[in-house]
XYZ file of C-alpha atoms in Angstrom:
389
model
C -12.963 27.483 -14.956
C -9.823 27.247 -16.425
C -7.764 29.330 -13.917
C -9.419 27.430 -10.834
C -8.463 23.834 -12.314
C -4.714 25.758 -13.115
C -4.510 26.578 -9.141
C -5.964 22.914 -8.634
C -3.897 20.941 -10.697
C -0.740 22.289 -9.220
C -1.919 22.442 -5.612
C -2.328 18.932 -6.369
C 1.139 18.082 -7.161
C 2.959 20.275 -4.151
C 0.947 18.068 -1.758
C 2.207 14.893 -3.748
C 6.120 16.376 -4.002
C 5.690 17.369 -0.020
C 4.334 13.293 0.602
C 6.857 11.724 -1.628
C 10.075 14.035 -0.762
C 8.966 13.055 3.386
C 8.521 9.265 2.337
C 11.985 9.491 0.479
C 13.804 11.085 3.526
C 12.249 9.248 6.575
C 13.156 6.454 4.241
C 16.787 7.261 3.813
C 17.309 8.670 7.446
C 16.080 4.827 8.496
C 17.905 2.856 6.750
C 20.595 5.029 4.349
C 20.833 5.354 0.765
C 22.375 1.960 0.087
C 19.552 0.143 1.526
C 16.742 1.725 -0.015
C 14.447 -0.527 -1.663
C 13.291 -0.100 -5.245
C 9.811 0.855 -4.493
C 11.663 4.315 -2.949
C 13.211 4.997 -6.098
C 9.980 4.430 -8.297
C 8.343 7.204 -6.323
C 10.926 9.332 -7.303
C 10.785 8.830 -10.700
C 6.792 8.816 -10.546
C 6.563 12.594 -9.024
C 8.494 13.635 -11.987
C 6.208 11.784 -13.928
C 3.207 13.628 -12.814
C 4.979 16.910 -13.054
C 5.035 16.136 -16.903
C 1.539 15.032 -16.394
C 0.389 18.519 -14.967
C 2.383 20.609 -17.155
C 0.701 18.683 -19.964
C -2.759 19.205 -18.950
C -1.508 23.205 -18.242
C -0.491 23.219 -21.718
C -3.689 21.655 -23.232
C -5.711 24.019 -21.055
C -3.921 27.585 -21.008
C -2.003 27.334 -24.154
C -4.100 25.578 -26.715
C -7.643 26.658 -25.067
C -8.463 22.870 -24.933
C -8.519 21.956 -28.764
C -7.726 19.677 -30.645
C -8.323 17.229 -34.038
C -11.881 16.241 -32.621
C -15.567 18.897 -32.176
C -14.469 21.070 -35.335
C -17.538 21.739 -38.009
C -15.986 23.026 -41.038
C -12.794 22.784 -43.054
C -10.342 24.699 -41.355
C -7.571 27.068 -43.290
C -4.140 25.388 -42.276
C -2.594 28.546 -41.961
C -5.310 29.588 -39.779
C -4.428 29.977 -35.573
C -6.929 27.495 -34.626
C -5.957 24.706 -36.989
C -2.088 25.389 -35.226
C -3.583 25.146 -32.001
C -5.563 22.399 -32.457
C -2.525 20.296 -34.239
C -0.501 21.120 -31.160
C -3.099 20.679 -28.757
C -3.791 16.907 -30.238
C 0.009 16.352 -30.257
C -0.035 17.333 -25.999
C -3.193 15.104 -26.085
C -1.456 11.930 -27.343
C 2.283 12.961 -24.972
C -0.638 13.364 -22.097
C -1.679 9.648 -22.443
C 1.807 8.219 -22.947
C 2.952 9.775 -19.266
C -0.086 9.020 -17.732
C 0.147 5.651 -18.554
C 3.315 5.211 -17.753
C 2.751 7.205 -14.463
C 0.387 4.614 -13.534
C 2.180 1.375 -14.391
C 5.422 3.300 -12.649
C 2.534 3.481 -9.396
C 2.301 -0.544 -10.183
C 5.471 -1.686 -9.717
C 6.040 0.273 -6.585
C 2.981 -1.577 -4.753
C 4.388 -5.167 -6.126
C 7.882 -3.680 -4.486
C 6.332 -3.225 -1.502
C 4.548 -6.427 -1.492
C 7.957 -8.025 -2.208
C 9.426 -6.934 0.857
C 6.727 -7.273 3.158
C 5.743 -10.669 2.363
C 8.528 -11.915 0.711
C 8.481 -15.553 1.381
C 5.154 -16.063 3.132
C 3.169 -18.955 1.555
C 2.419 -18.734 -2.191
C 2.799 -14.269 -2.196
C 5.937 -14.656 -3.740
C 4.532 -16.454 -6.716
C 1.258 -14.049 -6.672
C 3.981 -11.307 -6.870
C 6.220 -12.697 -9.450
C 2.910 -13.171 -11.897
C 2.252 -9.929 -10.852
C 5.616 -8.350 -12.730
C 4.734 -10.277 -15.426
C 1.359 -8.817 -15.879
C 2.013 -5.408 -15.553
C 4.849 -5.522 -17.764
C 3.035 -6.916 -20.466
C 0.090 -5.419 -19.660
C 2.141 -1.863 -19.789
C 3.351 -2.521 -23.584
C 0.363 -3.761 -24.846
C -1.431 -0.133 -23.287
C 1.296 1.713 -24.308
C 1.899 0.849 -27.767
C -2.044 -0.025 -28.162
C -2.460 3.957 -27.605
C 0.122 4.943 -29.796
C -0.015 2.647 -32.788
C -3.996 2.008 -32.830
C -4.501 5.328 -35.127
C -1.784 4.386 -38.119
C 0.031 5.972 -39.683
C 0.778 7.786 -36.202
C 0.846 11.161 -37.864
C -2.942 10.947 -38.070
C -2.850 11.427 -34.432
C -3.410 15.382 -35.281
C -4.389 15.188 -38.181
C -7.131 17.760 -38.747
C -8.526 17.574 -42.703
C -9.858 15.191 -43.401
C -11.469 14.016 -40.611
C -8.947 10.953 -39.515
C -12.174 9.410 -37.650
C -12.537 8.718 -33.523
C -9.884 6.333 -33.006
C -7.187 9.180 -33.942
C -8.914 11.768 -32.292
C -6.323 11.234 -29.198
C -8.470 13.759 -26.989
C -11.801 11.605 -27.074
C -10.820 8.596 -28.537
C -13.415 5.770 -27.767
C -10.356 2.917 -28.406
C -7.966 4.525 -26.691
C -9.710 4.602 -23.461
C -11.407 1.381 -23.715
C -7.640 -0.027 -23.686
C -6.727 2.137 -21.196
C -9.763 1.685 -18.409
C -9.821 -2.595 -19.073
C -5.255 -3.337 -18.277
C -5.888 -0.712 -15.770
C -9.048 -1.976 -13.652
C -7.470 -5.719 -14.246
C -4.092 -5.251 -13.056
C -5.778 -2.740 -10.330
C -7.536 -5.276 -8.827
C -5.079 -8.156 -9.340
C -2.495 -6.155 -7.324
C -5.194 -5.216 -4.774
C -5.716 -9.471 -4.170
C -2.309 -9.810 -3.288
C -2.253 -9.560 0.321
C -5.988 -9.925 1.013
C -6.131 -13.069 1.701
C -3.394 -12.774 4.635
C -4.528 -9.871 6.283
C -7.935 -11.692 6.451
C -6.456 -14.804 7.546
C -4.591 -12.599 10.299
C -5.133 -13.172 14.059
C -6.064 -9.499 14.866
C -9.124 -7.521 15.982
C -11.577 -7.357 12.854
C -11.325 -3.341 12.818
C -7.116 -3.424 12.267
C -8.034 -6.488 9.410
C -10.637 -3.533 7.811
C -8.283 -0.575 8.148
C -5.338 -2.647 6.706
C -7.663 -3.784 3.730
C -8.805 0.133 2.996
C -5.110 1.052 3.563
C -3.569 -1.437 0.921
C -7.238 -0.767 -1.774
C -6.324 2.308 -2.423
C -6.428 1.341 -6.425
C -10.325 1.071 -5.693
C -9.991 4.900 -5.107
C -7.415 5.300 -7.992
C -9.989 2.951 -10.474
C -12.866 5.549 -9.949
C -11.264 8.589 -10.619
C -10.090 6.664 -14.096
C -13.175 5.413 -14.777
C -14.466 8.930 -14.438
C -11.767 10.480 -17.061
C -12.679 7.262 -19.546
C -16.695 8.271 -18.985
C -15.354 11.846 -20.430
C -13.711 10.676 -23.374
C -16.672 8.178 -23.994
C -19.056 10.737 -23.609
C -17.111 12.428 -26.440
C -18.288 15.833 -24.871
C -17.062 19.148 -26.568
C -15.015 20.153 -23.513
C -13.628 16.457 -23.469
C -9.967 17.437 -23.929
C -9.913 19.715 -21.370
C -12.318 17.430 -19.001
C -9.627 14.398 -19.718
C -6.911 16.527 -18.940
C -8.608 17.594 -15.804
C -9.196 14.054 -14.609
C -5.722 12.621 -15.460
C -4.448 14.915 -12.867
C -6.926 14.061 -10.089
C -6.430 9.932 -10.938
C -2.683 10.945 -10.647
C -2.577 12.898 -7.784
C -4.830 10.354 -5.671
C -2.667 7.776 -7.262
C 0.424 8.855 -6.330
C -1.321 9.853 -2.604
C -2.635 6.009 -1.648
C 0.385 4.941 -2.542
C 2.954 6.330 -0.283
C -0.170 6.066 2.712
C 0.912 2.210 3.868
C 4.671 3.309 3.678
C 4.341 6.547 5.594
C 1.708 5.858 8.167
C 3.847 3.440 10.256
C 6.648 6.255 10.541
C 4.323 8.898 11.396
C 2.685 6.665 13.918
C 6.277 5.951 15.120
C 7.687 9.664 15.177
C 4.196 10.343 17.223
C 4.564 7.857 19.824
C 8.050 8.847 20.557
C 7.230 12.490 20.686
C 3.702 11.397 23.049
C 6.556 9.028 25.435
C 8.888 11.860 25.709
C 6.153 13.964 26.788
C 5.055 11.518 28.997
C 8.225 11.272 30.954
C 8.924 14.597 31.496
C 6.011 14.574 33.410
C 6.791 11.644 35.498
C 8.836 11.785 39.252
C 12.261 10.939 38.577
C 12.687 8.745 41.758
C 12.878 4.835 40.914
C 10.832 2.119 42.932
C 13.027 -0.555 44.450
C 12.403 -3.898 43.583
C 10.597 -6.448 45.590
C 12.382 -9.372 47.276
C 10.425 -12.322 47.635
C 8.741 -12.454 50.994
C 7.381 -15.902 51.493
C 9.875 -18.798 51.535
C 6.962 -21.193 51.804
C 5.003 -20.610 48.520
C 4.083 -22.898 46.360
C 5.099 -20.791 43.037
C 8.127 -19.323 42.877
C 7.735 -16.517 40.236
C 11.179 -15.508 38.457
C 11.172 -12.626 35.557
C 13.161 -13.229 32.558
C 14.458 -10.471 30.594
C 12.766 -9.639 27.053
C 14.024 -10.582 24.640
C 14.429 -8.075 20.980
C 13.543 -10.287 18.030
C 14.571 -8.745 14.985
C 12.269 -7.807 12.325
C 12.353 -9.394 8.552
C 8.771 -9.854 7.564
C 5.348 -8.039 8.850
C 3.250 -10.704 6.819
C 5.696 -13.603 7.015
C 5.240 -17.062 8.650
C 6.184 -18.275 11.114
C 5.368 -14.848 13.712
C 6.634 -11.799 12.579
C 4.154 -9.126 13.369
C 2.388 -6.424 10.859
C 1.686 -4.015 13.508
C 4.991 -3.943 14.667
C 4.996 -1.396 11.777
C 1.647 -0.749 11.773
C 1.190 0.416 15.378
C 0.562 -2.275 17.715
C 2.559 -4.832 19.406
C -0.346 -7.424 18.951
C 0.816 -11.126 16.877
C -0.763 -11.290 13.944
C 0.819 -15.040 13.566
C 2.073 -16.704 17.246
C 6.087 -16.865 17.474
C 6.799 -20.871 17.282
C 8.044 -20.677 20.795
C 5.855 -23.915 22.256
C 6.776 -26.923 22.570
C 7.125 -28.927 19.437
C 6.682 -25.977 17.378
C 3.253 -24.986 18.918
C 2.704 -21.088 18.363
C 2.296 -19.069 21.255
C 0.715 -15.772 21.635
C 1.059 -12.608 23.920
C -1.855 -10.610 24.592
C -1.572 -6.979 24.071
C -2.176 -6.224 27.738
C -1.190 -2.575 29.124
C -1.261 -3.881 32.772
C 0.939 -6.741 32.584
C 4.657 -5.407 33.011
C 6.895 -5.850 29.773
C 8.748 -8.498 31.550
C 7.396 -12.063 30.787
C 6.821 -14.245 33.728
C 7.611 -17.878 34.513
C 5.860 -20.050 37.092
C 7.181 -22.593 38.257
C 4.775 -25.344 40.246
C 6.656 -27.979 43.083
C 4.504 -31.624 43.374
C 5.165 -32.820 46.902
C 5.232 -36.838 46.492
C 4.379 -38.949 49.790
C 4.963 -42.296 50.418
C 2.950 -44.401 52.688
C 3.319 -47.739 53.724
C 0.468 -50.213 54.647
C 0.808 -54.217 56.274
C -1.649 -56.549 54.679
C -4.193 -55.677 56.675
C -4.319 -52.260 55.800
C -3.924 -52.867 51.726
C -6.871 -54.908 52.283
C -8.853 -52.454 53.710
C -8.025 -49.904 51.093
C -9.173 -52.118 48.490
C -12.616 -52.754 50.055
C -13.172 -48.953 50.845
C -12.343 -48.715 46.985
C -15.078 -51.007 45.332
C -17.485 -49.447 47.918
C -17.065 -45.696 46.219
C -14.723 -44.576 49.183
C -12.083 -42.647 48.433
């Protein structure tokens, strides 16, 4: 009914203003307003986006009782109420698409931000990323001005007598959402490829490779709901402007959800581990173990502890050896740190029961010398090309 999808539709966007507004904050308490990165800002400007989006689909539902230039059956008098409503109601129709399209491509740009900085610099992402830009921005005007110029002159948009045919009926529009669900679903899935094939390529345990993948496909999630709202308007059902309007919000709302997940998950993760270790050590003895001398002069390995040492963070997906999961909530490499000799990558196994300080070994070779008189090296010889050793 119409007043359950009102209490829907907004309940939807306080959950995505409470998600974005603790993104934007964690965010700025990390690393302060000046060195905020673009994809912060974009979220900003998306939730106000989808607050247009809801009030929109409010409007088409509660104000103009879902009508609009399209499921009429006779001439209507132009001074009549309904042919007012449904004039206005196609006019919200056609704003409706324009912000939901822009909504989306807004959504676009913040995943290729994030990309940017995660994996700026690793292999060939950066040129995946740059092509990306490109083909959202073109892919954005072509959508944008394919909605709003396909049905010309644009006034025919809502116009009601005579019939200005589908392709102006903005509501259920067969045109209009086969532009919409094909840039969408391509440059969907083109972002989505992006850093595929280095999580796969990743040296971590195959279950933190498939919850990486479902964390950064969220447009999979985001391409259903739209293909759902496009089945609508194909369908060109009699409720279709209100279904449409109903969909636009879900699509948005899930959207604007999967988005913010890979940003906000590591700081969650982080804010819980620090409130789980301060737990932790309340509960532990305050009293402090003295350390160990070394109790056998005669060993063969003399074991010495070196200090750890901080490397500082630039790239999760970068080469050579910065780790993912150092913001995704595990200390494992994905790529060894180039700490070998000649280069050679080394790696650290996650191990709880090793102590955090590395350890060095250190192996003595005791060299004798012997000395033999003829006799002797002849002796030697023989026992050697008889098998004795």
């Amino acid at each position: 009914s119409l007043a359950a999808f009102t209490i829907e539709a907004w309940t939807y966007l306080g959950i995505d203003i409470v998600v974005v507004a603790i993104r934007f904050i964690a965010r700025w308490w990390q690393l302060g307003l000046r060195d905020m990165k673009p994809d912060d800002f974009l979220m900003v400007i998306a939730i106000l986006l989808y607050t247009a989006e809801t009030a929109t689909a409010h409007y088409v539902g509660a104000v103009w009782n879902g009508l609009a230039n399209s499921g009429y059956r006779a001439a209507l008098d132009p001074s009549s109420r309904e042919y007012f409503m449904r004039v206005e109601g196609s006019k919200t129709q056609l704003f409706g698409w324009l912000v939901y399209i822009t909504l989306l491509w807004v959504l676009k740009l913040a995943w290729l931000f994030f990309f940017k900085r995660l994996g700026d610099g690793v292999g060939n992402m950066s040129l995946k990323i740059n092509i990306g830009f490109v083909f959202v921005g073109l892919t954005f005007f072509a959508t944008f001005f394919g909605i709003l110029f396909v049905c010309w002159p644009v006034h025919q948009h809502w116009q009601i007598y005579p019939n200005p045919g589908n392709v102006c009926q903005t509501a259920v529009s067969r045109t209009k959402a086969l532009i919409v669900i094909t840039t969408n679903l391509a440059t969907d899935f083109y972002i989505i490829t992006i850093p595929m094939p280095m999580i796969w390529s990743a040296r971590i345990a195959m279950s933190k490779k498939v919850g990486l993948c479902v964390m950064f496909c969220g447009g999979f999630v985001t391409a259903v709901f739209g293909g759902l709202r496009c089945g609508y308007v194909l369908g060109n059902n009699k409720n279709g402007p209100q279904l449409t309007g109903e969909w636009s919000c879900r699509e948005s709302f899930v959207a604007v959800l999967v988005t913010n997940i890979p940003v906000l998950f590591p700081i969650i993760l982080s804010a819980f581990r620090s409130a789980n270790g301060k737990i932790s050590s309340y509960g532990q003895s305050s009293t402090k173990n003295k350390a160990l001398g070394e109790t056998k002069n005669d060993s063969r390995f003399k074991m010495t502890t070196l200090s750890k040492k901080n490397k500082k963070f630039n790239h999760p997906l970068s080469l050579p050896a910065e780790t993912m999961y150092t913001r995704f909530g595990s200390e494992e490499e994905i790529i060894g740190t180039p700490e070998g000799a000649g280069g050679a990558p080394v790696r650290r196994d996650a191990n709880p029961t090793i102590p955090e300080e590395d350890i060095k070994v250190t192996t003595e070779w005791h060299v004798h010398s012997m000395h033999m008189d003829a006799d002797g090296i002849a002796r030697e010889k023989k026992n050697r090309e008889m098998g004795f050793h």
